[in-house]
Amino acid sequence: MNELTEEINNELQVKSKKRVADHGEVFTNEREVNSMLDLVKQETERIESRFLEPACGNGNFLAEVLKRKLKVVDNRYAKSQLEWERYVVLAVSSIYGVDILEDNANECRDRLFQIFDVSYTKHFKSECNEDCRRSVRFLFSRNILWGDALDFTNPVTKQPIVFSEWAAVNGSMLKRRDYVFKFLVEQTHQFSLFNDEGTAAAIDEPIKDFPLVHFLKLGEND
Ligand SMILES: C[S@@+](CC[C@H](N)C(=O)[O-])C[C@H]1O[C@@H](n2cnc3c(N)ncnc32)[C@H](O)[C@@H]1O
């Protein structure tokens, strides 16, 4: 999908009357998204600030958050490909979404990846590294989930929604810890997935702790 087609598709606010009736699916238009994000402008421009949208639809808010973070990375790190990649991976790792409709979660993931990829390709052309693309794709596959944000499970399998926390260690390494979404929401403030130190405050222990992995090696074994 080219950028123009993407913009046209994303301008549609209603997909069908049935979806509006069943799921309240009316997408927010770009002007409103930007006005709302401007209320927390500083956070939207902080590369590692964490955003979770619990009914993300096809990603209108998350797409804009990603674009704002990319702009900051472009301004600061465009001269070094490795630094650009490192900070973009960090930006991507901090963006989370859930939607009850599987097609929305898929669309959101694909849309966010496209935004990253258009920018990556524009900057580094034939020098783009497939490992970086794989890492970013993997992060979106872990962070944008199909689930019911009210009962914290997948609507079909009824398995609990599990989010991954990503924390940068020694510059190029990432630490992944998985947490059950229900605990994150019920025992901490709704909009603060993890505390400022990057740890999940006052919630249950992670259900899984992973070895450190280089930021360009994410998803290598999946
Ligand atoms: C009003 S739309 C907003 C979508 C997007 N946030 C936006 O502003 O464009 C509501 C979204 O919530 C989703 N939704 C409805 N109930 C949900 C639930 N229990 N858990 C997660 N998502 C839900 C719908 O599928 C729909 O995509």
PDB file of C-alpha atoms and ligand atoms in Angstrom:
ATOM      1  CA  MET A   1       0.000   0.000   0.000  1.00  0.00           C
ATOM      2  CA  ASN A   2       1.481   3.400  -0.894  1.00  0.00           C
ATOM      3  CA  GLU A   3       1.377   6.361   1.475  1.00  0.00           C
ATOM      4  CA  LEU A   4      -1.541   8.023  -0.323  1.00  0.00           C
ATOM      5  CA  THR A   5      -3.713   4.886  -0.284  1.00  0.00           C
ATOM      6  CA  GLU A   6      -2.847   4.377   3.356  1.00  0.00           C
ATOM      7  CA  GLU A   7      -3.957   7.884   4.243  1.00  0.00           C
ATOM      8  CA  ILE A   8      -7.251   7.500   2.324  1.00  0.00           C
ATOM      9  CA  ASN A   9      -8.027   4.163   3.993  1.00  0.00           C
ATOM     10  CA  ASN A  10      -7.181   5.517   7.396  1.00  0.00           C
ATOM     11  CA  GLU A  11      -9.502   8.480   6.946  1.00  0.00           C
ATOM     12  CA  LEU A  12     -12.528   6.157   6.926  1.00  0.00           C
ATOM     13  CA  GLN A  13     -14.110   6.433  10.344  1.00  0.00           C
ATOM     14  CA  VAL A  14     -16.718   3.676  10.005  1.00  0.00           C
ATOM     15  CA  LYS A  15     -16.238   0.272   8.377  1.00  0.00           C
ATOM     16  CA  SER A  16     -19.833  -0.977   8.748  1.00  0.00           C
ATOM     17  CA  LYS A  17     -22.972  -0.231  10.747  1.00  0.00           C
ATOM     18  CA  LYS A  18     -22.766  -3.711  12.265  1.00  0.00           C
ATOM     19  CA  ARG A  19     -19.287  -3.090  13.608  1.00  0.00           C
ATOM     20  CA  VAL A  20     -20.407   0.207  15.108  1.00  0.00           C
ATOM     21  CA  ALA A  21     -23.362  -1.531  16.781  1.00  0.00           C
ATOM     22  CA  ASP A  22     -21.377  -4.568  17.948  1.00  0.00           C
ATOM     23  CA  HIS A  23     -18.107  -2.946  19.002  1.00  0.00           C
ATOM     24  CA  GLY A  24     -18.560   0.825  19.007  1.00  0.00           C
ATOM     25  CA  GLU A  25     -16.066   0.972  16.151  1.00  0.00           C
ATOM     26  CA  VAL A  26     -15.846   4.591  15.040  1.00  0.00           C
ATOM     27  CA  PHE A  27     -12.299   5.646  14.313  1.00  0.00           C
ATOM     28  CA  THR A  28     -10.954   8.971  15.504  1.00  0.00           C
ATOM     29  CA  ASN A  29      -9.982  11.433  12.814  1.00  0.00           C
ATOM     30  CA  GLU A  30      -6.451  12.723  12.473  1.00  0.00           C
ATOM     31  CA  ARG A  31      -7.171  16.238  13.705  1.00  0.00           C
ATOM     32  CA  GLU A  32      -8.713  14.964  16.942  1.00  0.00           C
ATOM     33  CA  VAL A  33      -5.917  12.436  17.408  1.00  0.00           C
ATOM     34  CA  ASN A  34      -3.340  15.203  17.150  1.00  0.00           C
ATOM     35  CA  SER A  35      -5.217  17.543  19.475  1.00  0.00           C
ATOM     36  CA  MET A  36      -5.460  14.824  22.092  1.00  0.00           C
ATOM     37  CA  LEU A  37      -1.839  13.800  21.746  1.00  0.00           C
ATOM     38  CA  ASP A  38      -0.806  17.430  22.050  1.00  0.00           C
ATOM     39  CA  LEU A  39      -2.155  17.307  25.601  1.00  0.00           C
ATOM     40  CA  VAL A  40       0.801  15.028  26.376  1.00  0.00           C
ATOM     41  CA  LYS A  41       3.103  16.423  23.689  1.00  0.00           C
ATOM     42  CA  GLN A  42       6.324  15.990  25.655  1.00  0.00           C
ATOM     43  CA  GLU A  43       5.637  12.312  26.199  1.00  0.00           C
ATOM     44  CA  THR A  44       4.804  11.716  22.538  1.00  0.00           C
ATOM     45  CA  GLU A  45       8.234  13.101  21.657  1.00  0.00           C
ATOM     46  CA  ARG A  46      10.157  11.086  24.220  1.00  0.00           C
ATOM     47  CA  ILE A  47      11.603   8.121  22.353  1.00  0.00           C
ATOM     48  CA  GLU A  48      11.185   5.572  25.129  1.00  0.00           C
ATOM     49  CA  SER A  49       7.907   6.750  26.700  1.00  0.00           C
ATOM     50  CA  ARG A  50       5.416   3.910  26.863  1.00  0.00           C
ATOM     51  CA  PHE A  51       1.984   4.168  25.264  1.00  0.00           C
ATOM     52  CA  LEU A  52      -0.771   1.579  25.567  1.00  0.00           C
ATOM     53  CA  GLU A  53      -4.039   1.901  23.685  1.00  0.00           C
ATOM     54  CA  PRO A  54      -6.514  -0.637  25.070  1.00  0.00           C
ATOM     55  CA  ALA A  55      -8.968  -0.313  22.119  1.00  0.00           C
ATOM     56  CA  CYS A  56      -6.505   0.625  19.417  1.00  0.00           C
ATOM     57  CA  GLY A  57      -8.642  -0.073  16.337  1.00  0.00           C
ATOM     58  CA  ASN A  58      -6.427   0.157  13.278  1.00  0.00           C
ATOM     59  CA  GLY A  59      -3.973   2.328  15.168  1.00  0.00           C
ATOM     60  CA  ASN A  60      -4.887   5.976  14.651  1.00  0.00           C
ATOM     61  CA  PHE A  61      -3.307   7.081  17.932  1.00  0.00           C
ATOM     62  CA  LEU A  62      -0.399   4.670  17.886  1.00  0.00           C
ATOM     63  CA  ALA A  63       0.467   5.595  14.285  1.00  0.00           C
ATOM     64  CA  GLU A  64       0.738   9.249  15.250  1.00  0.00           C
ATOM     65  CA  VAL A  65       2.776   8.444  18.342  1.00  0.00           C
ATOM     66  CA  LEU A  66       5.145   6.418  16.180  1.00  0.00           C
ATOM     67  CA  LYS A  67       5.425   9.224  13.611  1.00  0.00           C
ATOM     68  CA  ARG A  68       6.257  11.757  16.323  1.00  0.00           C
ATOM     69  CA  LYS A  69       8.896   9.510  17.841  1.00  0.00           C
ATOM     70  CA  LEU A  70      10.374   8.805  14.392  1.00  0.00           C
ATOM     71  CA  LYS A  71      10.705  12.525  13.806  1.00  0.00           C
ATOM     72  CA  VAL A  72      12.762  12.855  16.977  1.00  0.00           C
ATOM     73  CA  VAL A  73      14.964   9.918  16.000  1.00  0.00           C
ATOM     74  CA  ASP A  74      15.419  11.415  12.514  1.00  0.00           C
ATOM     75  CA  ASN A  75      16.465  14.761  13.933  1.00  0.00           C
ATOM     76  CA  ARG A  76      18.939  13.291  16.371  1.00  0.00           C
ATOM     77  CA  TYR A  77      20.335  10.156  14.771  1.00  0.00           C
ATOM     78  CA  ALA A  78      19.872  10.221  10.980  1.00  0.00           C
ATOM     79  CA  LYS A  79      23.636  10.496  10.456  1.00  0.00           C
ATOM     80  CA  SER A  80      24.362   7.090  11.911  1.00  0.00           C
ATOM     81  CA  GLN A  81      22.369   4.127  10.636  1.00  0.00           C
ATOM     82  CA  LEU A  82      23.143   1.986  13.673  1.00  0.00           C
ATOM     83  CA  GLU A  83      22.081   4.701  16.112  1.00  0.00           C
ATOM     84  CA  TRP A  84      18.933   5.409  14.074  1.00  0.00           C
ATOM     85  CA  GLU A  85      18.080   1.688  14.151  1.00  0.00           C
ATOM     86  CA  ARG A  86      18.816   1.381  17.867  1.00  0.00           C
ATOM     87  CA  TYR A  87      16.559   4.289  18.818  1.00  0.00           C
ATOM     88  CA  VAL A  88      13.785   3.305  16.447  1.00  0.00           C
ATOM     89  CA  VAL A  89      13.734  -0.173  17.951  1.00  0.00           C
ATOM     90  CA  LEU A  90      13.473   1.462  21.378  1.00  0.00           C
ATOM     91  CA  ALA A  91      10.618   3.688  20.172  1.00  0.00           C
ATOM     92  CA  VAL A  92       8.764   0.730  18.672  1.00  0.00           C
ATOM     93  CA  SER A  93       9.291  -1.418  21.763  1.00  0.00           C
ATOM     94  CA  SER A  94       7.397   1.126  23.862  1.00  0.00           C
ATOM     95  CA  ILE A  95       4.203   1.206  21.759  1.00  0.00           C
ATOM     96  CA  TYR A  96       1.422  -1.178  22.816  1.00  0.00           C
ATOM     97  CA  GLY A  97      -2.113  -1.827  21.620  1.00  0.00           C
ATOM     98  CA  VAL A  98      -5.015  -4.239  22.063  1.00  0.00           C
ATOM     99  CA  ASP A  99      -8.188  -4.635  20.043  1.00  0.00           C
ATOM    100  CA  ILE A 100     -11.028  -7.112  20.374  1.00  0.00           C
ATOM    101  CA  LEU A 101     -11.319  -7.494  16.593  1.00  0.00           C
ATOM    102  CA  GLU A 102      -8.560  -9.589  15.088  1.00  0.00           C
ATOM    103  CA  ASP A 103      -8.568  -7.745  11.763  1.00  0.00           C
ATOM    104  CA  ASN A 104      -8.056  -4.437  13.562  1.00  0.00           C
ATOM    105  CA  ALA A 105      -5.085  -5.746  15.521  1.00  0.00           C
ATOM    106  CA  ASN A 106      -3.572  -7.123  12.298  1.00  0.00           C
ATOM    107  CA  GLU A 107      -4.232  -3.907  10.398  1.00  0.00           C
ATOM    108  CA  CYS A 108      -2.739  -1.836  13.197  1.00  0.00           C
ATOM    109  CA  ARG A 109       0.428  -3.964  13.291  1.00  0.00           C
ATOM    110  CA  ASP A 110       0.848  -3.801   9.507  1.00  0.00           C
ATOM    111  CA  ARG A 111       0.199  -0.073   9.430  1.00  0.00           C
ATOM    112  CA  LEU A 112       2.774   0.671  12.128  1.00  0.00           C
ATOM    113  CA  PHE A 113       5.318  -1.526  10.386  1.00  0.00           C
ATOM    114  CA  GLN A 114       4.707   0.323   7.097  1.00  0.00           C
ATOM    115  CA  ILE A 115       5.257   3.684   8.775  1.00  0.00           C
ATOM    116  CA  PHE A 116       8.574   2.440  10.133  1.00  0.00           C
ATOM    117  CA  ASP A 117       9.562   0.822   6.842  1.00  0.00           C
ATOM    118  CA  VAL A 118       8.766   3.818   4.628  1.00  0.00           C
ATOM    119  CA  SER A 119      10.972   5.954   6.839  1.00  0.00           C
ATOM    120  CA  TYR A 120      13.750   3.342   7.091  1.00  0.00           C
ATOM    121  CA  THR A 121      13.836   2.811   3.319  1.00  0.00           C
ATOM    122  CA  LYS A 122      13.790   6.543   2.641  1.00  0.00           C
ATOM    123  CA  HIS A 123      16.795   7.094   4.897  1.00  0.00           C
ATOM    124  CA  PHE A 124      18.997   4.107   4.188  1.00  0.00           C
ATOM    125  CA  LYS A 125      17.774   2.739   0.851  1.00  0.00           C
ATOM    126  CA  SER A 126      19.809  -0.309  -0.216  1.00  0.00           C
ATOM    127  CA  GLU A 127      21.765  -0.200   3.069  1.00  0.00           C
ATOM    128  CA  CYS A 128      18.652  -1.239   5.022  1.00  0.00           C
ATOM    129  CA  ASN A 129      19.262  -4.268   7.174  1.00  0.00           C
ATOM    130  CA  GLU A 130      16.732  -7.134   7.099  1.00  0.00           C
ATOM    131  CA  ASP A 131      17.648  -7.936  10.718  1.00  0.00           C
ATOM    132  CA  CYS A 132      16.331  -4.535  11.755  1.00  0.00           C
ATOM    133  CA  ARG A 133      13.108  -5.085   9.825  1.00  0.00           C
ATOM    134  CA  ARG A 134      12.703  -8.480  11.499  1.00  0.00           C
ATOM    135  CA  SER A 135      13.295  -6.998  14.958  1.00  0.00           C
ATOM    136  CA  VAL A 136      10.683  -4.291  14.376  1.00  0.00           C
ATOM    137  CA  ARG A 137       8.184  -6.772  12.942  1.00  0.00           C
ATOM    138  CA  PHE A 138       8.728  -9.020  15.946  1.00  0.00           C
ATOM    139  CA  LEU A 139       8.181  -6.161  18.408  1.00  0.00           C
ATOM    140  CA  PHE A 140       4.884  -5.238  16.779  1.00  0.00           C
ATOM    141  CA  SER A 141       3.831  -8.888  16.815  1.00  0.00           C
ATOM    142  CA  ARG A 142       4.441  -8.959  20.590  1.00  0.00           C
ATOM    143  CA  ASN A 143       3.089  -5.490  21.413  1.00  0.00           C
ATOM    144  CA  ILE A 144      -0.056  -5.161  19.279  1.00  0.00           C
ATOM    145  CA  LEU A 145      -2.374  -7.895  20.431  1.00  0.00           C
ATOM    146  CA  TRP A 146      -5.783  -9.275  19.643  1.00  0.00           C
ATOM    147  CA  GLY A 147      -7.640  -9.284  22.931  1.00  0.00           C
ATOM    148  CA  ASP A 148     -10.515  -8.089  25.051  1.00  0.00           C
ATOM    149  CA  ALA A 149      -9.310  -5.227  27.210  1.00  0.00           C
ATOM    150  CA  LEU A 150     -12.239  -5.684  29.593  1.00  0.00           C
ATOM    151  CA  ASP A 151     -11.707  -9.306  30.597  1.00  0.00           C
ATOM    152  CA  PHE A 152      -7.978  -9.355  29.658  1.00  0.00           C
ATOM    153  CA  THR A 153      -8.184 -12.472  27.509  1.00  0.00           C
ATOM    154  CA  ASN A 154      -8.151 -13.414  23.863  1.00  0.00           C
ATOM    155  CA  PRO A 155     -11.839 -13.408  22.836  1.00  0.00           C
ATOM    156  CA  VAL A 156     -11.640 -16.851  21.218  1.00  0.00           C
ATOM    157  CA  THR A 157      -8.993 -18.852  23.066  1.00  0.00           C
ATOM    158  CA  LYS A 158      -9.746 -17.150  26.418  1.00  0.00           C
ATOM    159  CA  GLN A 159      -6.014 -17.272  27.128  1.00  0.00           C
ATOM    160  CA  PRO A 160      -4.821 -14.310  29.230  1.00  0.00           C
ATOM    161  CA  ILE A 161      -3.292 -11.384  27.340  1.00  0.00           C
ATOM    162  CA  VAL A 162       0.444 -11.312  28.012  1.00  0.00           C
ATOM    163  CA  PHE A 163       2.514  -8.197  27.304  1.00  0.00           C
ATOM    164  CA  SER A 164       6.285  -7.980  27.049  1.00  0.00           C
ATOM    165  CA  GLU A 165       8.284  -5.315  28.795  1.00  0.00           C
ATOM    166  CA  TRP A 166      11.401  -4.309  26.844  1.00  0.00           C
ATOM    167  CA  ALA A 167      14.244  -2.610  28.672  1.00  0.00           C
ATOM    168  CA  ALA A 168      17.477  -1.391  27.071  1.00  0.00           C
ATOM    169  CA  VAL A 169      20.610  -2.721  28.751  1.00  0.00           C
ATOM    170  CA  ASN A 170      24.155  -1.562  27.936  1.00  0.00           C
ATOM    171  CA  GLY A 171      23.079   0.284  24.793  1.00  0.00           C
ATOM    172  CA  SER A 172      22.526  -2.514  22.325  1.00  0.00           C
ATOM    173  CA  MET A 173      20.921  -5.262  24.380  1.00  0.00           C
ATOM    174  CA  LEU A 174      17.265  -5.673  25.303  1.00  0.00           C
ATOM    175  CA  LYS A 175      15.767  -7.435  28.278  1.00  0.00           C
ATOM    176  CA  ARG A 176      12.320  -8.941  27.792  1.00  0.00           C
ATOM    177  CA  ARG A 177       9.991  -9.804  30.650  1.00  0.00           C
ATOM    178  CA  ASP A 178       6.452 -10.994  30.083  1.00  0.00           C
ATOM    179  CA  TYR A 179       3.578  -9.934  32.323  1.00  0.00           C
ATOM    180  CA  VAL A 180      -0.086 -10.840  32.445  1.00  0.00           C
ATOM    181  CA  PHE A 181      -2.049  -7.765  31.303  1.00  0.00           C
ATOM    182  CA  LYS A 182      -4.702  -8.217  33.998  1.00  0.00           C
ATOM    183  CA  PHE A 183      -2.133  -7.669  36.760  1.00  0.00           C
ATOM    184  CA  LEU A 184      -0.615  -4.642  35.044  1.00  0.00           C
ATOM    185  CA  VAL A 185      -3.986  -2.933  34.817  1.00  0.00           C
ATOM    186  CA  GLU A 186      -5.540  -3.942  38.119  1.00  0.00           C
ATOM    187  CA  GLN A 187      -2.638  -3.180  40.406  1.00  0.00           C
ATOM    188  CA  THR A 188      -1.098  -0.095  38.825  1.00  0.00           C
ATOM    189  CA  HIS A 189      -2.451   3.039  37.196  1.00  0.00           C
ATOM    190  CA  GLN A 190      -4.151   2.228  33.902  1.00  0.00           C
ATOM    191  CA  PHE A 191      -1.842   4.368  31.801  1.00  0.00           C
ATOM    192  CA  SER A 192       1.429   3.392  33.391  1.00  0.00           C
ATOM    193  CA  LEU A 193       2.390  -0.038  32.171  1.00  0.00           C
ATOM    194  CA  PHE A 194       5.750   0.041  33.895  1.00  0.00           C
ATOM    195  CA  ASN A 195       7.279   2.546  36.247  1.00  0.00           C
ATOM    196  CA  ASP A 196       9.943   5.153  35.350  1.00  0.00           C
ATOM    197  CA  GLU A 197      12.759   2.788  36.168  1.00  0.00           C
ATOM    198  CA  GLY A 198      11.352   0.414  33.575  1.00  0.00           C
ATOM    199  CA  THR A 199      10.124  -2.131  36.079  1.00  0.00           C
ATOM    200  CA  ALA A 200       6.547  -3.174  36.643  1.00  0.00           C
ATOM    201  CA  ALA A 201       5.748  -1.639  40.010  1.00  0.00           C
ATOM    202  CA  ALA A 202       3.734  -3.418  42.672  1.00  0.00           C
ATOM    203  CA  ILE A 203       2.484  -6.157  40.450  1.00  0.00           C
ATOM    204  CA  ASP A 204       3.023  -9.866  40.300  1.00  0.00           C
ATOM    205  CA  GLU A 205       6.327 -11.292  39.191  1.00  0.00           C
ATOM    206  CA  PRO A 206       6.830 -11.666  35.429  1.00  0.00           C
ATOM    207  CA  ILE A 207       5.488 -14.937  34.126  1.00  0.00           C
ATOM    208  CA  LYS A 208       8.583 -15.259  31.971  1.00  0.00           C
ATOM    209  CA  ASP A 209      12.038 -13.744  32.016  1.00  0.00           C
ATOM    210  CA  PHE A 210      14.154 -13.918  28.841  1.00  0.00           C
ATOM    211  CA  PRO A 211      17.923 -13.757  28.315  1.00  0.00           C
ATOM    212  CA  LEU A 212      19.368 -10.500  26.995  1.00  0.00           C
ATOM    213  CA  VAL A 213      19.175 -10.192  23.233  1.00  0.00           C
ATOM    214  CA  HIS A 214      20.844  -7.794  20.783  1.00  0.00           C
ATOM    215  CA  PHE A 215      18.326  -5.297  19.400  1.00  0.00           C
ATOM    216  CA  LEU A 216      18.966  -6.525  15.850  1.00  0.00           C
ATOM    217  CA  LYS A 217      18.428 -10.171  16.812  1.00  0.00           C
ATOM    218  CA  LEU A 218      14.835  -9.986  18.015  1.00  0.00           C
ATOM    219  CA  GLY A 219      12.587 -12.693  16.632  1.00  0.00           C
ATOM    220  CA  GLU A 220      15.553 -14.555  15.193  1.00  0.00           C
ATOM    221  CA  ASN A 221      14.405 -17.890  16.606  1.00  0.00           C
ATOM    222  CA  ASP A 222      10.664 -17.386  16.214  1.00  0.00           C
TER     223      ASP A 222
HETATM  224  C1  LIG B   1     -14.335   3.935  18.928  1.00  0.00           C
HETATM  225  S1  LIG B   1     -13.248   2.740  18.200  1.00  0.00           S
HETATM  226  C2  LIG B   1     -11.708   3.557  18.476  1.00  0.00           C
HETATM  227  C3  LIG B   1     -10.552   2.979  17.719  1.00  0.00           C
HETATM  228  C4  LIG B   1      -9.263   3.787  17.840  1.00  0.00           C
HETATM  229  N1  LIG B   1      -8.876   3.902  19.216  1.00  0.00           N
HETATM  230  C5  LIG B   1      -9.430   5.174  17.270  1.00  0.00           C
HETATM  231  O1  LIG B   1      -9.518   6.116  18.065  1.00  0.00           O
HETATM  232  O2  LIG B   1      -9.477   5.321  16.042  1.00  0.00           O
HETATM  233  C6  LIG B   1     -13.316   1.492  19.432  1.00  0.00           C
HETATM  234  C7  LIG B   1     -12.425   0.286  19.201  1.00  0.00           C
HETATM  235  O3  LIG B   1     -12.486  -0.512  20.370  1.00  0.00           O
HETATM  236  C8  LIG B   1     -12.512  -1.867  20.019  1.00  0.00           C
HETATM  237  N2  LIG B   1     -13.112  -2.557  21.169  1.00  0.00           N
HETATM  238  C9  LIG B   1     -14.423  -2.601  21.549  1.00  0.00           C
HETATM  239  N3  LIG B   1     -14.548  -3.312  22.682  1.00  0.00           N
HETATM  240  C10 LIG B   1     -13.301  -3.711  23.045  1.00  0.00           C
HETATM  241  C11 LIG B   1     -12.784  -4.478  24.122  1.00  0.00           C
HETATM  242  N4  LIG B   1     -13.574  -4.981  25.076  1.00  0.00           N
HETATM  243  N5  LIG B   1     -11.445  -4.705  24.169  1.00  0.00           N
HETATM  244  C12 LIG B   1     -10.626  -4.220  23.211  1.00  0.00           C
HETATM  245  N6  LIG B   1     -11.068  -3.496  22.162  1.00  0.00           N
HETATM  246  C13 LIG B   1     -12.373  -3.237  22.079  1.00  0.00           C
HETATM  247  C14 LIG B   1     -13.294  -1.899  18.742  1.00  0.00           C
HETATM  248  O4  LIG B   1     -13.023  -3.052  17.978  1.00  0.00           O
HETATM  249  C15 LIG B   1     -12.826  -0.608  18.050  1.00  0.00           C
HETATM  250  O5  LIG B   1     -11.706  -0.849  17.243  1.00  0.00           O
END
